[in-house]
């Protein structure tokens, strides 16, 4: 079986430039080929959604009646005006949930960095400062009576 041979361009600078251009073109082709897969996947996703919505529009029955066009809340017919008072305490509960969700998000990277050599003491102090701020916020909410359900 004959061994493969390698051809080396010698003599002119034009041959070396051509080889460099071909090499750059190969890299560019590989680069854009990887993005073409992402683009193709995006097009397929958009087409899937468009076909699903189109099929839904074609297959659903369209029979508008006054009852179907009337605004309702939880299946109850509307009575009176469309304006209603909302208790502020529900927003406070949501806000407290967001605060503690953010706290839990920060705890996982902290635990990872804490395990790395050389970062233990500084990371521990920073995290206790962070947890201290959260504890002060929780104590403030408790003193204001936000955490009691009435």
Coordinates of N, CA and C in Angstrom, one line a residue, residues 85-95 146:
X85 N -60.7 46.5 45.0 CA -59.5 46.7 45.8 C -58.8 45.4 46.1
X86 N -57.5 45.4 46.1 CA -56.7 44.3 46.3 C -55.9 44.5 47.6
X87 N -55.8 43.4 48.4 CA -55.0 43.5 49.6 C -53.5 43.7 49.3
X88 N -52.9 44.6 50.0 CA -51.5 44.8 49.7 C -50.6 43.7 50.3
X89 N -51.1 43.0 51.3 CA -50.3 42.0 52.0 C -49.9 40.9 51.0
X90 N -50.7 40.6 50.0 CA -50.4 39.6 49.0 C -49.1 40.0 48.3
X91 N -49.0 41.2 48.0 CA -47.8 41.7 47.3 C -46.6 41.6 48.2
X92 N -46.7 41.8 49.5 CA -45.6 41.7 50.4 C -45.2 40.3 50.5
X93 N -46.1 39.3 50.5 CA -45.8 37.9 50.6 C -45.0 37.5 49.3
X94 N -45.4 38.0 48.2 CA -44.7 37.8 46.9 C -43.3 38.3 47.0
X95 N -43.2 39.5 47.5 CA -41.9 40.2 47.7 C -40.9 39.4 48.6
X146 N -46.1 41.8 59.1 CA -46.3 41.3 57.7 C -46.5 39.8 57.7

